[in-house]
PDB file of C-alpha atoms in Angstrom:
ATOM      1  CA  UNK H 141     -10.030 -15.045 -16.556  1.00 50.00           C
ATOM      2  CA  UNK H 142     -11.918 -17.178 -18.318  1.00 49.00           C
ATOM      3  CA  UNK H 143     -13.380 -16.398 -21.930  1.00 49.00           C
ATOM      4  CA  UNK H 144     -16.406 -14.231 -22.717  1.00 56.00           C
ATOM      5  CA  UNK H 145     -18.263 -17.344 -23.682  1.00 62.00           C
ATOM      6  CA  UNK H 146     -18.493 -18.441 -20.514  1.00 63.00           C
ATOM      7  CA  UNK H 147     -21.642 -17.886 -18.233  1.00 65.00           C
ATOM      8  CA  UNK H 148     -20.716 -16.217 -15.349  1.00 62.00           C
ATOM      9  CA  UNK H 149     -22.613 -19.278 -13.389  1.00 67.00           C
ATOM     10  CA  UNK H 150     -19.621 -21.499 -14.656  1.00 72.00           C
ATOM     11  CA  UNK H 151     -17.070 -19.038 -13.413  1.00 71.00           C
ATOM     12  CA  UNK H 152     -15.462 -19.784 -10.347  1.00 78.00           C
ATOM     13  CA  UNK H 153     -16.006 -17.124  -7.318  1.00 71.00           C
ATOM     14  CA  UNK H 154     -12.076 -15.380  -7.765  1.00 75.00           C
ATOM     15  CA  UNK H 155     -13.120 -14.693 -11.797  1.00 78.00           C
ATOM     16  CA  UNK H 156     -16.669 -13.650 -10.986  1.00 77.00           C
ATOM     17  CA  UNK H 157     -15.160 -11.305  -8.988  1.00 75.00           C
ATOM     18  CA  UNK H 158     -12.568 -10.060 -11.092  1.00 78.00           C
ATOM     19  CA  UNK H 159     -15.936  -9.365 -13.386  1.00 80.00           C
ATOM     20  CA  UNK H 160     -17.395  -7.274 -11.084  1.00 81.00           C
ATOM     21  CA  UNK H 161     -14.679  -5.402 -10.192  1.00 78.00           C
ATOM     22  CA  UNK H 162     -13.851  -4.751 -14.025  1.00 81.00           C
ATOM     23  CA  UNK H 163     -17.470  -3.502 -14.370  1.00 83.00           C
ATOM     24  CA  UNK H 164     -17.266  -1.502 -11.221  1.00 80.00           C
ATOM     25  CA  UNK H 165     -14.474   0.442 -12.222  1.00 78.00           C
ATOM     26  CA  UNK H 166     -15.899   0.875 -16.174  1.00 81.00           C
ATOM     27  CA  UNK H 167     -18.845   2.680 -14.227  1.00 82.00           C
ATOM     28  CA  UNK H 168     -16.484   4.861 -12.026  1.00 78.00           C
ATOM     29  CA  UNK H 169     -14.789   6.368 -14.573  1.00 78.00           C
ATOM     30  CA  UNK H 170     -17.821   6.820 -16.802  1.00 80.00           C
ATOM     31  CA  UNK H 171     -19.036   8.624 -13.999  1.00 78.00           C
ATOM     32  CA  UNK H 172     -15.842  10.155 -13.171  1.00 78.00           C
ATOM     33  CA  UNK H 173     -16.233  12.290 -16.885  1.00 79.00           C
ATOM     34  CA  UNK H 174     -18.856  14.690 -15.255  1.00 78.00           C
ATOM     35  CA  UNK H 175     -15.982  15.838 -12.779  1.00 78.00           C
ATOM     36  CA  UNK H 176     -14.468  17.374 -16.178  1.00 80.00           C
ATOM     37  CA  UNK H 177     -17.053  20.808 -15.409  1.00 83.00           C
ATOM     38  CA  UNK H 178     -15.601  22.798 -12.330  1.00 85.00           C
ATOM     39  CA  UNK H 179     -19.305  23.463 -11.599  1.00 88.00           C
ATOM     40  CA  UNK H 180     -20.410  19.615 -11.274  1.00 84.00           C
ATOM     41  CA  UNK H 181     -17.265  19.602  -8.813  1.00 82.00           C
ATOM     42  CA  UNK H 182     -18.449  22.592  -6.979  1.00 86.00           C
ATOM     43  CA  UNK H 183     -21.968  21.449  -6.461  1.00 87.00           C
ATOM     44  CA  UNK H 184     -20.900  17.749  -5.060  1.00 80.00           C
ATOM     45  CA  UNK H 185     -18.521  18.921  -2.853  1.00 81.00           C
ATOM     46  CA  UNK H 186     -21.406  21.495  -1.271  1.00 83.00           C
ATOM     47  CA  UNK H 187     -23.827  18.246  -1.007  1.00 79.00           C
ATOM     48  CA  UNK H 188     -21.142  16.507   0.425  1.00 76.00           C
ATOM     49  CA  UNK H 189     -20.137  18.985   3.126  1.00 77.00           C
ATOM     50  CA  UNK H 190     -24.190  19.716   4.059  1.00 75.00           C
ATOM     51  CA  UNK H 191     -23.649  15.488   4.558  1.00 69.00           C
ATOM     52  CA  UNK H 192     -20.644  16.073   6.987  1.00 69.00           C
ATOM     53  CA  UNK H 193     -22.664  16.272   9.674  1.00 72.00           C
ATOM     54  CA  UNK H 194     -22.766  20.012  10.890  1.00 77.00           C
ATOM     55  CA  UNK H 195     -26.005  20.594   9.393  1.00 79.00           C
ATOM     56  CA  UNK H 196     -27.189  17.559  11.226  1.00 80.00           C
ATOM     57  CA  UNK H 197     -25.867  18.002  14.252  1.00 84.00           C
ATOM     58  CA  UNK H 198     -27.622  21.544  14.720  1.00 87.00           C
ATOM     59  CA  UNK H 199     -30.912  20.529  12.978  1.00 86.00           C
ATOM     60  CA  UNK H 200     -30.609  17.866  16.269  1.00 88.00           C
ATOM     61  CA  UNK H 201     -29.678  20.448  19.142  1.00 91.00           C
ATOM     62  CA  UNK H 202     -33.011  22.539  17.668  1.00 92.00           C
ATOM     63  CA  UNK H 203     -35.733  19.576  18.019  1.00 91.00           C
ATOM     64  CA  UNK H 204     -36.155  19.781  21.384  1.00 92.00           C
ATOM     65  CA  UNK H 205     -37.344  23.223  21.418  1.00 91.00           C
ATOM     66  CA  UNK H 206     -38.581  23.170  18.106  1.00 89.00           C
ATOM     67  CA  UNK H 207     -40.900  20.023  18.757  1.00 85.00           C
ATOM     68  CA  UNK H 208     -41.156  19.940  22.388  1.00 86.00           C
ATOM     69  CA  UNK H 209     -41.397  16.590  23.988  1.00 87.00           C
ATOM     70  CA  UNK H 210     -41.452  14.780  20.415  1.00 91.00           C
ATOM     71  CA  UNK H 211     -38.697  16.626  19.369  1.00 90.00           C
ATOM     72  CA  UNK H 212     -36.602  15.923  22.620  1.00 92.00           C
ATOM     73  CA  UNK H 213     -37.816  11.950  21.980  1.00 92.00           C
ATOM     74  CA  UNK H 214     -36.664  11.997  18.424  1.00 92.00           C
ATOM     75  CA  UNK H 215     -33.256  14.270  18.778  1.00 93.00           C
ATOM     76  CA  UNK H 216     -32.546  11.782  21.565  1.00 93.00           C
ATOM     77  CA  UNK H 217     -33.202   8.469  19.397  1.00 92.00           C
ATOM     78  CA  UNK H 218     -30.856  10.461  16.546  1.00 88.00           C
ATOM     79  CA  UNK H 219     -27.487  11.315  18.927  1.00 90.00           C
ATOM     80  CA  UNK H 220     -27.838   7.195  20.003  1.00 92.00           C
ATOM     81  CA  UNK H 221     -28.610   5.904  16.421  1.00 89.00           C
ATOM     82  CA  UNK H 222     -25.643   8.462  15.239  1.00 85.00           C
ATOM     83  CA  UNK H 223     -23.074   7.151  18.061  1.00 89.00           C
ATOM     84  CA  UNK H 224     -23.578   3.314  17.376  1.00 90.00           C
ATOM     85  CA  UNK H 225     -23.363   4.501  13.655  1.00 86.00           C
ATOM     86  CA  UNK H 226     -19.989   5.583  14.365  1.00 85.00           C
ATOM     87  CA  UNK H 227     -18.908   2.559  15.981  1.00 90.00           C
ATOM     88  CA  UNK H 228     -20.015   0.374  13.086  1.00 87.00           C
ATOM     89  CA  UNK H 229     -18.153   2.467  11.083  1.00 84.00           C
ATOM     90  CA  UNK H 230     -15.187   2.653  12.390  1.00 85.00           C
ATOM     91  CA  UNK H 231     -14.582  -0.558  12.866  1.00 88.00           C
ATOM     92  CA  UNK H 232     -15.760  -1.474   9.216  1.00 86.00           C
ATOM     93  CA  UNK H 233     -14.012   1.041   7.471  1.00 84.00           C
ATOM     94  CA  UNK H 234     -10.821  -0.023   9.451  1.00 83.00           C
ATOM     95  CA  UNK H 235     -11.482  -4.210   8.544  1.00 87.00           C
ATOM     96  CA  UNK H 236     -12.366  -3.249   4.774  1.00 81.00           C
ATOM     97  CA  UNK H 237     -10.064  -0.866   4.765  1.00 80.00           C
ATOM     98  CA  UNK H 238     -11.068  -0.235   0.899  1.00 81.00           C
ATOM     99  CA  UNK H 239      -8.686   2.318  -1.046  1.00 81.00           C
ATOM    100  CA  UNK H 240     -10.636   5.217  -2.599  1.00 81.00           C
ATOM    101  CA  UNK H 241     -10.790   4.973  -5.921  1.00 76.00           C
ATOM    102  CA  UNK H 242      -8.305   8.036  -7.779  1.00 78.00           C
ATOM    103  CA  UNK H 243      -5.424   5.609  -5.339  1.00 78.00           C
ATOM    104  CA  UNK H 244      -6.210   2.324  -7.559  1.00 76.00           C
ATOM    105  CA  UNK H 245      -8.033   3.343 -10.960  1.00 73.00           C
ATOM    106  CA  UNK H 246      -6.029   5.273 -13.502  1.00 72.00           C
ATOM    107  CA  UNK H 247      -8.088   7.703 -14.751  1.00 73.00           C
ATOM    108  CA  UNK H 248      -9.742   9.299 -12.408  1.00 75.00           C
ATOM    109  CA  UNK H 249      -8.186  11.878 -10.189  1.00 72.00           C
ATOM    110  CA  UNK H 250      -9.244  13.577  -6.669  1.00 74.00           C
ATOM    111  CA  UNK H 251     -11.159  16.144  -7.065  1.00 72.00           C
ATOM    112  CA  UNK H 252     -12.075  17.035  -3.513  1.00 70.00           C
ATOM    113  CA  UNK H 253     -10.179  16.679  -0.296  1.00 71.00           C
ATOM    114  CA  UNK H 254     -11.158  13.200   1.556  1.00 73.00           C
ATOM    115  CA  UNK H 255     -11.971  12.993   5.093  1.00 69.00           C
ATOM    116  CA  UNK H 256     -10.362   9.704   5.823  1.00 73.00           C
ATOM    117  CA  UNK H 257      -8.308   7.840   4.038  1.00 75.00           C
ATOM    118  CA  UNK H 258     -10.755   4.367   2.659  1.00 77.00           C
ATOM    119  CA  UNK H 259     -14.118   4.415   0.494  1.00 73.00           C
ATOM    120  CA  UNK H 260     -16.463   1.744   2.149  1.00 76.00           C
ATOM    121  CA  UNK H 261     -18.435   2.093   3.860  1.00 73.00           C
ATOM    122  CA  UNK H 262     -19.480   5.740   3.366  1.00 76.00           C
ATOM    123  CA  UNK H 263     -19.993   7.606   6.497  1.00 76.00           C
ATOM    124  CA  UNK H 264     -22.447   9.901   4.363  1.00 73.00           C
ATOM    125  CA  UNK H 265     -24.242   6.578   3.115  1.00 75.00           C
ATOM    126  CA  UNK H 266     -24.674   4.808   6.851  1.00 77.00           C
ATOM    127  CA  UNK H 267     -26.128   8.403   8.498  1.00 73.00           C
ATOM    128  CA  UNK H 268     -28.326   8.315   5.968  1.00 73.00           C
ATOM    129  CA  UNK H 269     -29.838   5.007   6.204  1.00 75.00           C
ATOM    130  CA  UNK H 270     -30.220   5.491   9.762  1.00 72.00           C
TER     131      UNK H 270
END
């Protein structure tokens, strides 16, 4: 890689990448300190099980008779949306196929069980968007 010195304009695209990828994983492991308290642990992997989808899936099977014809509309628009979300996904995850990050950075460790094996795109992320 080329010397601090250097702009990153004047980098070619393989260093400027290299860059970012050095600066992405700085961040992860800065991050990775809170996972040092059992309760930060405890409270992510709640939020993260609330984003599994269970939650969701009965909050959907409710709108129809919780907002009548809207409701039936809306949960209707949400099981479509959800199913082409999981085709995107699948097939993105698969072609990225992007190692989570306690597999490739030292430092940081797994702290919760993973639901599939790569890290991008997030599953969590995508439902949410939609």
């Amino acid at each position: 890689m080329s010397s601090k010195r250097t702009p990153p304009e004047f980098l070619s695209w393989p260093e400027r990448r290299l860059v970012w990828v050095e600066r992405e994983r700085l961040v992860v492991v800065w991050m990775h300190g809170a996972a040092t308290r059992a309760w930060v642990v405890r409270v992510l992997a709640a939020v993260s099980r609330i984003g599994d989808g269970w939650l969701w899936y009965g909050i959907v099977a409710c709108l129809p008779w919780a907002g009548g014809s809207v409701g039936a509309s809306a949960s209707i628009r949400m099981i479509c949306v959800g199913f082409v979300n999981i085709v995107i996904y699948k097939i993105v995850k698969r072609w990225i196929a992007r190692p989570r990050p306690f597999q490739t950075c030292a430092g940081i460790r797994e702290c919760a069980r993973s639901l599939d094996e790569f890290s991008f795109p997030s599953g969590h992320t995508l439902h949410s968007v939609a």
